[in-house]
């Protein structure tokens, strides 16, 4: 398995072989998961920093969307 994150090109520090890998504790929406499926496993695992950033951006997007709907009413 590649040891480089396909998104940022830094070390991914993959621990997928461990049942307690950090990647199993980051929540991503189905929308983000589908987008990530376009990256094949041969390209390597996405690093912790990139997964956290994707999760954070998804939460911000949801908050903004909810706020916009409230303000527009």
Short mmCIF file of N, CA and C in Angstrom, two decimals:
data_model
loop_
_atom_site.label_atom_id
_atom_site.label_comp_id
_atom_site.label_asym_id
_atom_site.label_seq_id
_atom_site.Cartn_x
_atom_site.Cartn_y
_atom_site.Cartn_z
N UNK A 1 0.84 -1.18 0.00
CA UNK A 1 0.00 0.00 0.00
C UNK A 1 0.88 1.24 0.00
N UNK A 2 0.45 2.26 -0.74
CA UNK A 2 1.18 3.52 -0.79
C UNK A 2 1.19 4.19 0.58
N UNK A 3 2.26 4.87 0.88
CA UNK A 3 2.37 5.56 2.16
C UNK A 3 2.20 7.07 2.01
N UNK A 4 1.73 7.50 0.84
CA UNK A 4 1.56 8.92 0.55
C UNK A 4 0.08 9.21 0.33
N UNK A 5 -0.42 10.27 0.95
CA UNK A 5 -1.81 10.68 0.78
C UNK A 5 -2.00 11.20 -0.65
N UNK A 6 -3.01 10.71 -1.37
CA UNK A 6 -3.23 11.16 -2.75
C UNK A 6 -3.76 12.59 -2.84
N UNK A 7 -4.19 13.17 -1.73
CA UNK A 7 -4.72 14.53 -1.75
C UNK A 7 -3.66 15.59 -1.48
N UNK A 8 -2.78 15.34 -0.51
CA UNK A 8 -1.78 16.35 -0.13
C UNK A 8 -0.35 15.93 -0.40
N UNK A 9 -0.15 14.68 -0.79
CA UNK A 9 1.17 14.12 -1.11
C UNK A 9 2.12 14.06 0.09
N UNK A 10 1.56 14.04 1.30
CA UNK A 10 2.37 13.87 2.50
C UNK A 10 2.20 12.44 3.01
N UNK A 11 3.01 12.04 4.00
CA UNK A 11 2.89 10.71 4.59
C UNK A 11 1.48 10.53 5.14
N UNK A 12 0.85 9.39 4.84
CA UNK A 12 -0.51 9.17 5.34
C UNK A 12 -0.54 8.45 6.68
N UNK A 13 0.58 7.88 7.08
CA UNK A 13 0.68 7.15 8.36
C UNK A 13 -0.48 6.17 8.52
N UNK A 14 -0.75 5.43 7.46
CA UNK A 14 -1.86 4.48 7.42
C UNK A 14 -1.70 3.40 8.49
N UNK A 15 -2.77 3.17 9.21
CA UNK A 15 -2.82 2.10 10.20
C UNK A 15 -4.06 1.24 9.97
N UNK A 16 -4.46 1.13 8.70
CA UNK A 16 -5.69 0.42 8.35
C UNK A 16 -5.67 -1.05 8.77
N UNK A 17 -4.50 -1.60 8.93
CA UNK A 17 -4.41 -3.01 9.34
C UNK A 17 -4.73 -3.19 10.82
N UNK A 18 -4.76 -2.09 11.57
CA UNK A 18 -5.10 -2.14 13.00
C UNK A 18 -6.60 -1.91 13.15
N UNK A 19 -7.23 -2.59 14.07
CA UNK A 19 -8.67 -2.41 14.28
C UNK A 19 -8.99 -1.07 14.95
N UNK A 20 -7.96 -0.40 15.46
CA UNK A 20 -8.19 0.88 16.14
C UNK A 20 -7.65 2.06 15.34
N UNK A 21 -7.58 1.92 14.05
CA UNK A 21 -7.04 2.98 13.20
C UNK A 21 -7.83 4.27 13.38
N UNK A 22 -7.14 5.38 13.38
CA UNK A 22 -7.77 6.69 13.54
C UNK A 22 -8.81 6.96 12.46
N UNK A 23 -8.63 6.40 11.28
CA UNK A 23 -9.57 6.69 10.18
C UNK A 23 -10.97 6.15 10.46
N UNK A 24 -11.07 5.20 11.35
CA UNK A 24 -12.38 4.62 11.67
C UNK A 24 -13.16 5.47 12.67
N UNK A 25 -12.55 6.55 13.14
CA UNK A 25 -13.20 7.41 14.13
C UNK A 25 -13.55 8.78 13.57
N UNK A 26 -13.37 8.98 12.29
CA UNK A 26 -13.71 10.25 11.64
C UNK A 26 -15.00 10.05 10.86
N UNK A 27 -15.99 10.90 11.13
CA UNK A 27 -17.29 10.79 10.50
C UNK A 27 -17.34 11.66 9.25
N UNK A 28 -17.71 11.03 8.13
CA UNK A 28 -17.88 11.74 6.88
C UNK A 28 -19.28 11.48 6.34
N UNK A 29 -19.83 12.45 5.67
CA UNK A 29 -21.17 12.28 5.10
C UNK A 29 -21.09 11.31 3.92
N UNK A 30 -22.24 10.81 3.53
CA UNK A 30 -22.30 9.91 2.37
C UNK A 30 -21.83 10.63 1.11
N UNK A 31 -22.12 11.93 1.02
CA UNK A 31 -21.69 12.73 -0.14
C UNK A 31 -20.17 12.74 -0.25
N UNK A 32 -19.48 12.98 0.86
CA UNK A 32 -18.02 13.00 0.86
C UNK A 32 -17.48 11.60 0.60
N UNK A 33 -18.09 10.58 1.20
CA UNK A 33 -17.63 9.20 0.98
C UNK A 33 -17.70 8.83 -0.50
N UNK A 34 -18.79 9.22 -1.16
CA UNK A 34 -18.94 8.90 -2.59
C UNK A 34 -17.88 9.62 -3.41
N UNK A 35 -17.59 10.87 -3.05
CA UNK A 35 -16.56 11.62 -3.76
C UNK A 35 -15.19 10.96 -3.59
N UNK A 36 -14.93 10.45 -2.39
CA UNK A 36 -13.64 9.82 -2.12
C UNK A 36 -13.50 8.46 -2.79
N UNK A 37 -14.62 7.82 -3.11
CA UNK A 37 -14.56 6.51 -3.76
C UNK A 37 -13.93 6.61 -5.14
N UNK A 38 -13.90 7.81 -5.72
CA UNK A 38 -13.28 7.98 -7.03
C UNK A 38 -11.76 7.83 -6.96
N UNK A 39 -11.21 7.91 -5.73
CA UNK A 39 -9.78 7.70 -5.53
C UNK A 39 -9.58 6.23 -5.22
N UNK A 40 -8.87 5.55 -6.08
CA UNK A 40 -8.70 4.11 -5.87
C UNK A 40 -7.74 3.84 -4.73
N UNK A 41 -7.89 2.70 -4.08
CA UNK A 41 -7.05 2.32 -2.94
C UNK A 41 -5.59 2.18 -3.37
N UNK A 42 -5.34 1.90 -4.65
CA UNK A 42 -3.97 1.79 -5.12
C UNK A 42 -3.24 3.12 -4.99
N UNK A 43 -4.00 4.22 -4.98
CA UNK A 43 -3.37 5.53 -4.86
C UNK A 43 -2.97 5.82 -3.43
N UNK A 44 -3.48 5.08 -2.48
CA UNK A 44 -3.11 5.26 -1.09
C UNK A 44 -4.25 5.78 -0.24
N UNK A 45 -4.07 5.63 1.05
CA UNK A 45 -5.07 6.12 2.00
C UNK A 45 -4.94 7.62 2.18
N UNK A 46 -6.04 8.24 2.46
CA UNK A 46 -6.04 9.67 2.72
C UNK A 46 -5.56 9.89 4.15
N UNK A 47 -4.71 10.87 4.35
CA UNK A 47 -4.12 11.11 5.66
C UNK A 47 -5.13 11.70 6.65
N UNK A 48 -4.77 11.64 7.92
CA UNK A 48 -5.63 12.12 8.99
C UNK A 48 -5.96 13.60 8.82
N UNK A 49 -4.99 14.40 8.46
CA UNK A 49 -5.21 15.85 8.30
C UNK A 49 -6.23 16.13 7.20
N UNK A 50 -6.11 15.44 6.08
CA UNK A 50 -7.06 15.65 4.97
C UNK A 50 -8.46 15.18 5.33
N UNK A 51 -8.56 14.02 6.00
CA UNK A 51 -9.88 13.53 6.42
C UNK A 51 -10.53 14.49 7.41
N UNK A 52 -9.75 15.01 8.35
CA UNK A 52 -10.30 15.96 9.31
C UNK A 52 -10.76 17.24 8.60
N UNK A 53 -9.97 17.69 7.63
CA UNK A 53 -10.34 18.90 6.88
C UNK A 53 -11.63 18.68 6.10
N UNK A 54 -11.77 17.53 5.47
CA UNK A 54 -13.00 17.22 4.73
C UNK A 54 -14.20 17.19 5.68
N UNK A 55 -14.03 16.59 6.84
CA UNK A 55 -15.10 16.51 7.83
C UNK A 55 -15.47 17.91 8.32
N UNK A 56 -14.47 18.74 8.60
CA UNK A 56 -14.68 20.11 9.07
C UNK A 56 -15.41 20.94 8.01
N UNK A 57 -14.96 20.85 6.76
CA UNK A 57 -15.60 21.61 5.68
C UNK A 57 -17.04 21.17 5.47
N UNK A 58 -17.30 19.88 5.62
CA UNK A 58 -18.66 19.37 5.48
C UNK A 58 -19.55 19.95 6.58
N UNK A 59 -19.04 20.00 7.81
CA UNK A 59 -19.82 20.57 8.92
C UNK A 59 -20.08 22.04 8.70
N UNK A 60 -19.08 22.79 8.23
CA UNK A 60 -19.27 24.21 7.94
C UNK A 60 -20.31 24.42 6.86
N UNK A 61 -20.26 23.59 5.84
CA UNK A 61 -21.22 23.69 4.75
C UNK A 61 -22.65 23.44 5.25
N UNK A 62 -22.81 22.46 6.12
CA UNK A 62 -24.13 22.15 6.68
C UNK A 62 -24.62 23.30 7.55
N UNK A 63 -23.75 23.84 8.38
CA UNK A 63 -24.13 24.97 9.24
C UNK A 63 -24.54 26.17 8.39
N UNK A 64 -23.75 26.47 7.37
CA UNK A 64 -24.06 27.59 6.49
C UNK A 64 -25.39 27.38 5.77
N UNK A 65 -25.60 26.17 5.29
CA UNK A 65 -26.85 25.86 4.59
C UNK A 65 -28.05 26.03 5.52
N UNK A 66 -27.94 25.50 6.74
CA UNK A 66 -29.03 25.63 7.71
C UNK A 66 -29.28 27.09 8.06
N UNK A 67 -28.21 27.86 8.23
CA UNK A 67 -28.32 29.28 8.56
C UNK A 67 -28.99 30.03 7.42
N UNK A 68 -28.56 29.75 6.18
CA UNK A 68 -29.13 30.42 5.02
C UNK A 68 -30.61 30.16 4.88
N UNK A 69 -31.03 28.93 5.15
CA UNK A 69 -32.45 28.59 5.07
C UNK A 69 -33.25 29.34 6.13
N UNK A 70 -32.68 29.52 7.30
CA UNK A 70 -33.36 30.23 8.39
C UNK A 70 -33.48 31.70 8.06
N UNK A 71 -32.44 32.32 7.54
CA UNK A 71 -32.41 33.74 7.23
C UNK A 71 -33.34 34.04 6.05
N UNK A 72 -33.41 33.16 5.09
CA UNK A 72 -34.21 33.38 3.89
C UNK A 72 -35.71 33.30 4.16
N UNK A 73 -36.12 32.74 5.30
CA UNK A 73 -37.55 32.56 5.57
C UNK A 73 -38.20 33.85 5.99
#
